[in-house]
């Protein structure tokens, strides 16, 4: 089979301590060989075997592709005016989601798909080679169904977020909406999704309502995830742990019992600093989570209301500056942490057997992702060994 070698890598992040130094498995003056879409060999550049195709990285850093485990890409319109008002002092509340629901319901399928493709291209240019995508802005059976079907055109990691907030026609009747979600929406949409999610927060859904949605999803073969503890202390974290959720996302307001529960579980805490940046919410205490042994992922949370960014490099810089993560921890969380949040064992690392999702930086080290915030450092991207971003942009 054809082979590709990436050689003269200044710093190679393998995310496998068996292949290099420290938790990131770092090698210097390294090379890797790709065959059949997977990493076939890792070693010193001087010892790299011959290959059919070669890329001389001239001292650039190479990392695993970022794994974006939390995004909301199926929507129409934007909420720039809401953002401006918030920056002028109006506090964030979950109700702004209803503005996007109205615009999304009015949009055609082609319009929604065009938005998803545009945002995925943005994500790819900043190094995200795997992206999870949620529904949640339709909130009728027909609109949630088309949302998960559109998302499934672009990714295998599709999440049904039917219980985002109660839509306008169910104002004051969240129990009725939850009943409809469980009896009608989940059975129709489950064949097109892998995950079930719920926003467990005041102004959205309480613990019992969230439990009903998640357990119904589980009964239909979906794996649970939870939006929890974003705006205040609440039951989301411990509900996620109780139900064996793959992740609980946001986690901005937690206490010692929440952290202890996470540390004793397989549930990943996915931190979304872009949302806290855009809402002026409190940042999560990543240091407390990490020191307790919690598995942490980083996501961009691209959505039109509270984090309209697709850039995990930006989120890495925020995590280091605002959440007291080290650069190594932030990079691991945006790669292997995201893979663990998606329960994937084939991505997030660059050691033999892993899918060859790789990014080359216009920098000698992964440290530059936090050291040079806001700079477009991702120069090349390979997905399953195929060049998908080059100096000419996204390759189709």
GROMACS .gro file of C-alpha atoms in nm:
model
  396
    1UNK     CA    1   0.000   0.000   0.000
    2UNK     CA    2   0.121   0.360  -0.056
    3UNK     CA    3   0.307   0.516   0.236
    4UNK     CA    4   0.371   0.874   0.346
    5UNK     CA    5   0.649   0.999   0.572
    6UNK     CA    6   0.649   1.323   0.770
    7UNK     CA    7   1.012   1.394   0.851
    8UNK     CA    8   1.227   1.662   1.015
    9UNK     CA    9   0.957   1.727   1.275
   10UNK     CA   10   1.089   1.970   1.536
   11UNK     CA   11   0.852   1.855   1.813
   12UNK     CA   12   0.622   1.557   1.768
   13UNK     CA   13   0.335   1.521   2.017
   14UNK     CA   14   0.233   1.154   2.013
   15UNK     CA   15   0.011   1.161   2.328
   16UNK     CA   16   0.161   0.821   2.407
   17UNK     CA   17   0.429   0.810   2.679
   18UNK     CA   18   0.555   0.483   2.533
   19UNK     CA   19   0.682   0.676   2.232
   20UNK     CA   20   0.831   0.987   2.389
   21UNK     CA   21   0.878   1.209   2.691
   22UNK     CA   22   0.613   1.287   2.950
   23UNK     CA   23   0.234   1.250   2.923
   24UNK     CA   24   0.240   1.400   2.573
   25UNK     CA   25   0.494   1.144   2.452
   26UNK     CA   26   0.707   1.418   2.298
   27UNK     CA   27   0.985   1.336   2.051
   28UNK     CA   28   1.226   1.585   1.897
   29UNK     CA   29   1.383   1.563   1.548
   30UNK     CA   30   1.119   1.301   1.474
   31UNK     CA   31   0.937   1.138   1.187
   32UNK     CA   32   0.627   0.931   1.140
   33UNK     CA   33   0.511   0.704   0.861
   34UNK     CA   34   0.149   0.674   0.750
   35UNK     CA   35   0.005   0.367   0.575
   36UNK     CA   36  -0.358   0.286   0.499
   37UNK     CA   37  -0.473   0.597   0.684
   38UNK     CA   38  -0.303   0.506   1.011
   39UNK     CA   39   0.026   0.575   1.184
   40UNK     CA   40   0.257   0.287   1.093
   41UNK     CA   41   0.591   0.398   1.243
   42UNK     CA   42   0.729   0.663   1.481
   43UNK     CA   43   1.095   0.733   1.538
   44UNK     CA   44   1.394   0.957   1.484
   45UNK     CA   45   1.395   1.152   1.161
   46UNK     CA   46   1.739   1.020   1.067
   47UNK     CA   47   1.606   0.665   1.084
   48UNK     CA   48   1.285   0.722   0.888
   49UNK     CA   49   1.223   0.457   0.622
   50UNK     CA   50   1.164   0.546   0.261
   51UNK     CA   51   0.806   0.616   0.158
   52UNK     CA   52   0.606   0.682  -0.157
   53UNK     CA   53   0.532   1.041  -0.053
   54UNK     CA   54   0.732   1.263   0.178
   55UNK     CA   55   0.682   1.591   0.361
   56UNK     CA   56   0.986   1.768   0.504
   57UNK     CA   57   0.847   1.966   0.799
   58UNK     CA   58   1.170   2.168   0.838
   59UNK     CA   59   1.152   2.177   1.218
   60UNK     CA   60   0.778   2.243   1.252
   61UNK     CA   61   0.575   2.089   1.533
   62UNK     CA   62   0.330   1.808   1.456
   63UNK     CA   63   0.037   1.722   1.684
   64UNK     CA   64  -0.264   1.492   1.670
   65UNK     CA   65  -0.563   1.659   1.509
   66UNK     CA   66  -0.785   1.837   1.758
   67UNK     CA   67  -1.098   1.649   1.865
   68UNK     CA   68  -1.392   1.888   1.898
   69UNK     CA   69  -1.638   1.707   2.123
   70UNK     CA   70  -1.895   1.986   2.165
   71UNK     CA   71  -2.045   2.196   1.886
   72UNK     CA   72  -2.384   2.326   1.771
   73UNK     CA   73  -2.352   2.379   1.396
   74UNK     CA   74  -2.705   2.323   1.260
   75UNK     CA   75  -2.861   2.666   1.288
   76UNK     CA   76  -2.959   2.977   1.095
   77UNK     CA   77  -2.905   3.345   1.167
   78UNK     CA   78  -2.676   3.497   1.426
   79UNK     CA   79  -2.705   3.678   1.757
   80UNK     CA   80  -2.445   3.950   1.716
   81UNK     CA   81  -2.675   4.214   1.863
   82UNK     CA   82  -2.735   3.996   2.169
   83UNK     CA   83  -2.359   3.962   2.209
   84UNK     CA   84  -2.311   4.338   2.186
   85UNK     CA   85  -2.583   4.396   2.445
   86UNK     CA   86  -2.420   4.145   2.676
   87UNK     CA   87  -2.084   4.316   2.639
   88UNK     CA   88  -2.261   4.640   2.732
   89UNK     CA   89  -2.373   4.485   3.060
   90UNK     CA   90  -2.681   4.271   3.006
   91UNK     CA   91  -2.631   3.931   3.179
   92UNK     CA   92  -2.655   3.608   2.984
   93UNK     CA   93  -2.962   3.389   3.031
   94UNK     CA   94  -3.051   3.069   2.846
   95UNK     CA   95  -3.357   3.221   2.680
   96UNK     CA   96  -3.164   3.368   2.386
   97UNK     CA   97  -3.164   3.022   2.232
   98UNK     CA   98  -3.525   3.080   2.127
   99UNK     CA   99  -3.413   3.346   1.876
  100UNK     CA  100  -3.207   3.083   1.695
  101UNK     CA  101  -3.492   2.831   1.710
  102UNK     CA  102  -3.714   3.070   1.516
  103UNK     CA  103  -3.450   3.135   1.249
  104UNK     CA  104  -3.360   2.766   1.217
  105UNK     CA  105  -3.720   2.656   1.172
  106UNK     CA  106  -3.759   2.910   0.891
  107UNK     CA  107  -3.442   2.802   0.706
  108UNK     CA  108  -3.429   2.545   0.428
  109UNK     CA  109  -3.221   2.229   0.442
  110UNK     CA  110  -2.966   2.361   0.191
  111UNK     CA  111  -2.915   2.676   0.395
  112UNK     CA  112  -2.857   2.476   0.712
  113UNK     CA  113  -2.619   2.235   0.538
  114UNK     CA  114  -2.422   2.527   0.392
  115UNK     CA  115  -2.371   2.668   0.741
  116UNK     CA  116  -2.254   2.332   0.875
  117UNK     CA  117  -2.008   2.294   0.588
  118UNK     CA  118  -1.874   2.649   0.633
  119UNK     CA  119  -1.816   2.601   1.004
  120UNK     CA  120  -1.657   2.259   0.956
  121UNK     CA  121  -1.417   2.412   0.703
  122UNK     CA  122  -1.329   2.677   0.961
  123UNK     CA  123  -1.272   2.404   1.220
  124UNK     CA  124  -1.052   2.209   0.983
  125UNK     CA  125  -0.838   2.512   0.904
  126UNK     CA  126  -0.768   2.550   1.276
  127UNK     CA  127  -0.682   2.182   1.316
  128UNK     CA  128  -1.003   2.004   1.423
  129UNK     CA  129  -1.010   1.671   1.239
  130UNK     CA  130  -1.304   1.523   1.432
  131UNK     CA  131  -1.610   1.731   1.520
  132UNK     CA  132  -1.919   1.634   1.717
  133UNK     CA  133  -2.238   1.816   1.611
  134UNK     CA  134  -2.561   1.868   1.806
  135UNK     CA  135  -2.916   1.940   1.706
  136UNK     CA  136  -3.126   2.152   1.939
  137UNK     CA  137  -3.240   2.456   1.743
  138UNK     CA  138  -3.542   2.294   1.576
  139UNK     CA  139  -3.740   2.154   1.867
  140UNK     CA  140  -4.026   2.015   1.667
  141UNK     CA  141  -4.013   1.650   1.565
  142UNK     CA  142  -3.967   1.744   1.200
  143UNK     CA  143  -3.701   2.008   1.266
  144UNK     CA  144  -3.498   1.798   1.507
  145UNK     CA  145  -3.517   1.507   1.264
  146UNK     CA  146  -3.384   1.713   0.975
  147UNK     CA  147  -3.118   1.863   1.204
  148UNK     CA  148  -2.970   1.525   1.297
  149UNK     CA  149  -3.000   1.407   0.937
  150UNK     CA  150  -2.811   1.713   0.812
  151UNK     CA  151  -2.545   1.674   1.081
  152UNK     CA  152  -2.504   1.307   0.984
  153UNK     CA  153  -2.403   1.411   0.632
  154UNK     CA  154  -2.083   1.554   0.778
  155UNK     CA  155  -1.993   1.357   1.092
  156UNK     CA  156  -2.054   1.026   1.266
  157UNK     CA  157  -2.061   1.208   1.601
  158UNK     CA  158  -2.421   1.332   1.595
  159UNK     CA  159  -2.595   1.434   1.917
  160UNK     CA  160  -2.968   1.475   1.965
  161UNK     CA  161  -3.007   1.780   2.189
  162UNK     CA  162  -3.385   1.785   2.171
  163UNK     CA  163  -3.402   1.919   2.528
  164UNK     CA  164  -3.207   2.241   2.479
  165UNK     CA  165  -3.467   2.478   2.625
  166UNK     CA  166  -3.847   2.457   2.614
  167UNK     CA  167  -3.949   2.617   2.281
  168UNK     CA  168  -4.185   2.916   2.274
  169UNK     CA  169  -4.501   2.712   2.218
  170UNK     CA  170  -4.424   2.519   2.539
  171UNK     CA  171  -4.353   2.826   2.752
  172UNK     CA  172  -4.446   2.746   3.111
  173UNK     CA  173  -4.505   2.379   3.019
  174UNK     CA  174  -4.164   2.210   3.030
  175UNK     CA  175  -4.310   1.879   3.150
  176UNK     CA  176  -4.535   1.865   2.844
  177UNK     CA  177  -4.235   1.933   2.619
  178UNK     CA  178  -4.029   1.663   2.788
  179UNK     CA  179  -4.317   1.419   2.743
  180UNK     CA  180  -4.329   1.499   2.369
  181UNK     CA  181  -3.950   1.462   2.341
  182UNK     CA  182  -3.960   1.122   2.507
  183UNK     CA  183  -4.267   0.986   2.331
  184UNK     CA  184  -4.220   1.128   1.981
  185UNK     CA  185  -3.891   1.303   1.914
  186UNK     CA  186  -3.639   1.053   2.048
  187UNK     CA  187  -3.794   0.747   1.875
  188UNK     CA  188  -3.796   0.930   1.539
  189UNK     CA  189  -3.449   1.084   1.566
  190UNK     CA  190  -3.249   0.814   1.745
  191UNK     CA  191  -3.162   0.615   1.429
  192UNK     CA  192  -2.971   0.917   1.298
  193UNK     CA  193  -2.770   1.000   1.613
  194UNK     CA  194  -2.516   0.843   1.846
  195UNK     CA  195  -2.564   1.062   2.153
  196UNK     CA  196  -2.847   1.208   2.364
  197UNK     CA  197  -2.789   1.540   2.543
  198UNK     CA  198  -2.986   1.773   2.770
  199UNK     CA  199  -2.934   2.121   2.914
  200UNK     CA  200  -2.979   2.064   3.289
  201UNK     CA  201  -2.996   2.421   3.416
  202UNK     CA  202  -3.240   2.668   3.568
  203UNK     CA  203  -3.429   2.818   3.274
  204UNK     CA  204  -3.390   2.495   3.079
  205UNK     CA  205  -3.464   2.154   3.242
  206UNK     CA  206  -3.449   2.037   3.602
  207UNK     CA  207  -3.298   1.713   3.725
  208UNK     CA  208  -3.612   1.500   3.688
  209UNK     CA  209  -3.686   1.631   3.341
  210UNK     CA  210  -3.325   1.579   3.232
  211UNK     CA  211  -3.326   1.227   3.379
  212UNK     CA  212  -3.639   1.140   3.181
  213UNK     CA  213  -3.484   1.259   2.853
  214UNK     CA  214  -3.154   1.083   2.909
  215UNK     CA  215  -3.301   0.750   3.019
  216UNK     CA  216  -3.538   0.751   2.723
  217UNK     CA  217  -3.243   0.816   2.495
  218UNK     CA  218  -3.051   0.530   2.655
  219UNK     CA  219  -3.349   0.300   2.598
  220UNK     CA  220  -3.330   0.389   2.228
  221UNK     CA  221  -2.960   0.306   2.202
  222UNK     CA  222  -2.815   0.655   2.250
  223UNK     CA  223  -2.526   0.735   2.484
  224UNK     CA  224  -2.583   1.022   2.730
  225UNK     CA  225  -2.403   1.355   2.752
  226UNK     CA  226  -2.506   1.649   2.971
  227UNK     CA  227  -2.485   2.028   2.958
  228UNK     CA  228  -2.438   2.093   3.328
  229UNK     CA  229  -2.335   2.347   3.591
  230UNK     CA  230  -2.280   2.627   3.340
  231UNK     CA  231  -2.457   2.920   3.502
  232UNK     CA  232  -2.472   2.811   3.866
  233UNK     CA  233  -2.431   2.514   4.096
  234UNK     CA  234  -2.681   2.242   4.004
  235UNK     CA  235  -2.751   1.871   3.963
  236UNK     CA  236  -2.605   1.825   3.614
  237UNK     CA  237  -2.265   1.686   3.711
  238UNK     CA  238  -2.393   1.422   3.948
  239UNK     CA  239  -2.676   1.326   3.712
  240UNK     CA  240  -2.416   1.269   3.439
  241UNK     CA  241  -2.207   1.050   3.669
  242UNK     CA  242  -2.514   0.859   3.790
  243UNK     CA  243  -2.615   0.769   3.435
  244UNK     CA  244  -2.262   0.694   3.313
  245UNK     CA  245  -2.260   0.984   3.068
  246UNK     CA  246  -1.961   1.011   2.838
  247UNK     CA  247  -1.918   1.376   2.937
  248UNK     CA  248  -2.065   1.661   3.131
  249UNK     CA  249  -1.995   1.989   2.955
  250UNK     CA  250  -1.933   2.345   3.083
  251UNK     CA  251  -1.876   2.253   3.453
  252UNK     CA  252  -1.819   2.619   3.544
  253UNK     CA  253  -1.978   2.596   3.890
  254UNK     CA  254  -1.894   2.282   4.088
  255UNK     CA  255  -1.833   2.196   4.452
  256UNK     CA  256  -1.613   1.938   4.617
  257UNK     CA  257  -1.877   1.667   4.596
  258UNK     CA  258  -1.915   1.723   4.221
  259UNK     CA  259  -1.539   1.700   4.170
  260UNK     CA  260  -1.517   1.387   4.383
  261UNK     CA  261  -1.797   1.225   4.185
  262UNK     CA  262  -1.626   1.303   3.855
  263UNK     CA  263  -1.289   1.181   3.978
  264UNK     CA  264  -1.441   0.845   4.071
  265UNK     CA  265  -1.615   0.800   3.737
  266UNK     CA  266  -1.547   0.756   3.364
  267UNK     CA  267  -1.737   1.077   3.283
  268UNK     CA  268  -1.519   1.341   3.119
  269UNK     CA  269  -1.548   1.705   3.223
  270UNK     CA  270  -1.554   1.901   2.898
  271UNK     CA  271  -1.456   2.264   2.958
  272UNK     CA  272  -1.572   2.529   2.712
  273UNK     CA  273  -1.377   2.849   2.779
  274UNK     CA  274  -1.504   3.017   2.461
  275UNK     CA  275  -1.853   3.025   2.613
  276UNK     CA  276  -1.726   3.177   2.936
  277UNK     CA  277  -1.523   3.433   2.740
  278UNK     CA  278  -1.828   3.534   2.534
  279UNK     CA  279  -2.072   3.547   2.826
  280UNK     CA  280  -1.838   3.684   3.094
  281UNK     CA  281  -1.933   3.383   3.300
  282UNK     CA  282  -1.692   3.241   3.557
  283UNK     CA  283  -1.427   3.014   3.406
  284UNK     CA  284  -1.414   2.656   3.536
  285UNK     CA  285  -1.148   2.576   3.793
  286UNK     CA  286  -0.958   2.338   3.569
  287UNK     CA  287  -0.675   2.319   3.819
  288UNK     CA  288  -0.904   2.175   4.089
  289UNK     CA  289  -1.047   1.920   3.846
  290UNK     CA  290  -0.708   1.808   3.716
  291UNK     CA  291  -0.549   1.789   4.058
  292UNK     CA  292  -0.835   1.565   4.172
  293UNK     CA  293  -0.773   1.326   3.882
  294UNK     CA  294  -1.073   1.421   3.667
  295UNK     CA  295  -1.034   1.356   3.294
  296UNK     CA  296  -1.069   1.692   3.119
  297UNK     CA  297  -1.149   1.776   2.757
  298UNK     CA  298  -1.150   2.115   2.589
  299UNK     CA  299  -1.413   2.216   2.334
  300UNK     CA  300  -1.492   2.531   2.138
  301UNK     CA  301  -1.872   2.503   2.177
  302UNK     CA  302  -1.934   2.676   1.845
  303UNK     CA  303  -2.288   2.816   1.853
  304UNK     CA  304  -2.445   3.144   1.741
  305UNK     CA  305  -2.530   3.278   2.085
  306UNK     CA  306  -2.257   3.216   2.340
  307UNK     CA  307  -1.939   3.097   2.165
  308UNK     CA  308  -1.931   3.174   1.795
  309UNK     CA  309  -1.583   3.036   1.744
  310UNK     CA  310  -1.458   2.717   1.584
  311UNK     CA  311  -1.098   2.763   1.703
  312UNK     CA  312  -0.959   2.515   1.952
  313UNK     CA  313  -0.621   2.696   1.942
  314UNK     CA  314  -0.804   3.001   2.081
  315UNK     CA  315  -0.959   2.784   2.352
  316UNK     CA  316  -0.620   2.635   2.438
  317UNK     CA  317  -0.484   2.986   2.491
  318UNK     CA  318  -0.784   3.075   2.710
  319UNK     CA  319  -0.747   2.755   2.912
  320UNK     CA  320  -0.383   2.833   2.987
  321UNK     CA  321  -0.437   3.201   3.064
  322UNK     CA  322  -0.772   3.189   3.245
  323UNK     CA  323  -0.815   2.834   3.378
  324UNK     CA  324  -0.465   2.764   3.513
  325UNK     CA  325  -0.395   2.474   3.279
  326UNK     CA  326  -0.041   2.416   3.160
  327UNK     CA  327   0.015   2.424   2.783
  328UNK     CA  328   0.074   2.049   2.789
  329UNK     CA  329  -0.253   1.986   2.975
  330UNK     CA  330  -0.449   2.210   2.739
  331UNK     CA  331  -0.310   2.040   2.428
  332UNK     CA  332  -0.381   1.694   2.572
  333UNK     CA  333  -0.736   1.799   2.662
  334UNK     CA  334  -0.803   1.930   2.309
  335UNK     CA  335  -0.679   1.607   2.153
  336UNK     CA  336  -0.687   1.292   2.366
  337UNK     CA  337  -0.931   1.450   2.613
  338UNK     CA  338  -1.178   1.514   2.330
  339UNK     CA  339  -1.131   1.158   2.207
  340UNK     CA  340  -1.213   1.023   2.553
  341UNK     CA  341  -1.522   1.248   2.568
  342UNK     CA  342  -1.636   1.081   2.246
  343UNK     CA  343  -1.529   0.737   2.370
  344UNK     CA  344  -1.299   0.698   2.074
  345UNK     CA  345  -0.983   0.487   2.094
  346UNK     CA  346  -0.869   0.543   1.735
  347UNK     CA  347  -0.804   0.920   1.742
  348UNK     CA  348  -0.632   1.173   1.967
  349UNK     CA  349  -0.280   1.029   1.943
  350UNK     CA  350  -0.005   0.978   1.686
  351UNK     CA  351   0.135   0.641   1.780
  352UNK     CA  352   0.124   0.322   1.571
  353UNK     CA  353  -0.228   0.202   1.503
  354UNK     CA  354  -0.402   0.535   1.553
  355UNK     CA  355  -0.578   0.709   1.267
  356UNK     CA  356  -0.333   0.945   1.102
  357UNK     CA  357  -0.505   1.273   1.190
  358UNK     CA  358  -0.222   1.523   1.222
  359UNK     CA  359  -0.159   1.896   1.214
  360UNK     CA  360   0.165   2.078   1.141
  361UNK     CA  361   0.217   2.415   1.307
  362UNK     CA  362   0.405   2.712   1.168
  363UNK     CA  363   0.603   2.694   1.491
  364UNK     CA  364   0.866   2.464   1.641
  365UNK     CA  365   0.661   2.355   1.944
  366UNK     CA  366   0.307   2.297   2.063
  367UNK     CA  367   0.377   2.558   2.334
  368UNK     CA  368   0.325   2.828   2.071
  369UNK     CA  369  -0.049   2.756   2.067
  370UNK     CA  370  -0.075   2.933   2.405
  371UNK     CA  371   0.235   3.149   2.363
  372UNK     CA  372   0.107   3.316   2.043
  373UNK     CA  373  -0.271   3.356   2.096
  374UNK     CA  374  -0.477   3.463   1.799
  375UNK     CA  375  -0.211   3.371   1.542
  376UNK     CA  376  -0.307   3.127   1.265
  377UNK     CA  377  -0.041   2.866   1.339
  378UNK     CA  378  -0.200   2.558   1.179
  379UNK     CA  379  -0.028   2.524   0.841
  380UNK     CA  380  -0.114   2.173   0.723
  381UNK     CA  381  -0.372   1.914   0.825
  382UNK     CA  382  -0.394   1.544   0.740
  383UNK     CA  383  -0.706   1.338   0.812
  384UNK     CA  384  -0.664   0.962   0.792
  385UNK     CA  385  -0.334   1.034   0.619
  386UNK     CA  386  -0.490   1.247   0.345
  387UNK     CA  387  -0.387   1.615   0.316
  388UNK     CA  388  -0.704   1.816   0.381
  389UNK     CA  389  -0.554   2.157   0.456
  390UNK     CA  390  -0.253   2.284   0.265
  391UNK     CA  391  -0.101   2.625   0.201
  392UNK     CA  392  -0.380   2.671  -0.055
  393UNK     CA  393  -0.659   2.617   0.201
  394UNK     CA  394  -0.908   2.337   0.251
  395UNK     CA  395  -0.877   2.054  -0.001
  396UNK     CA  396  -1.202   1.900  -0.117
   0.00000   0.00000   0.00000
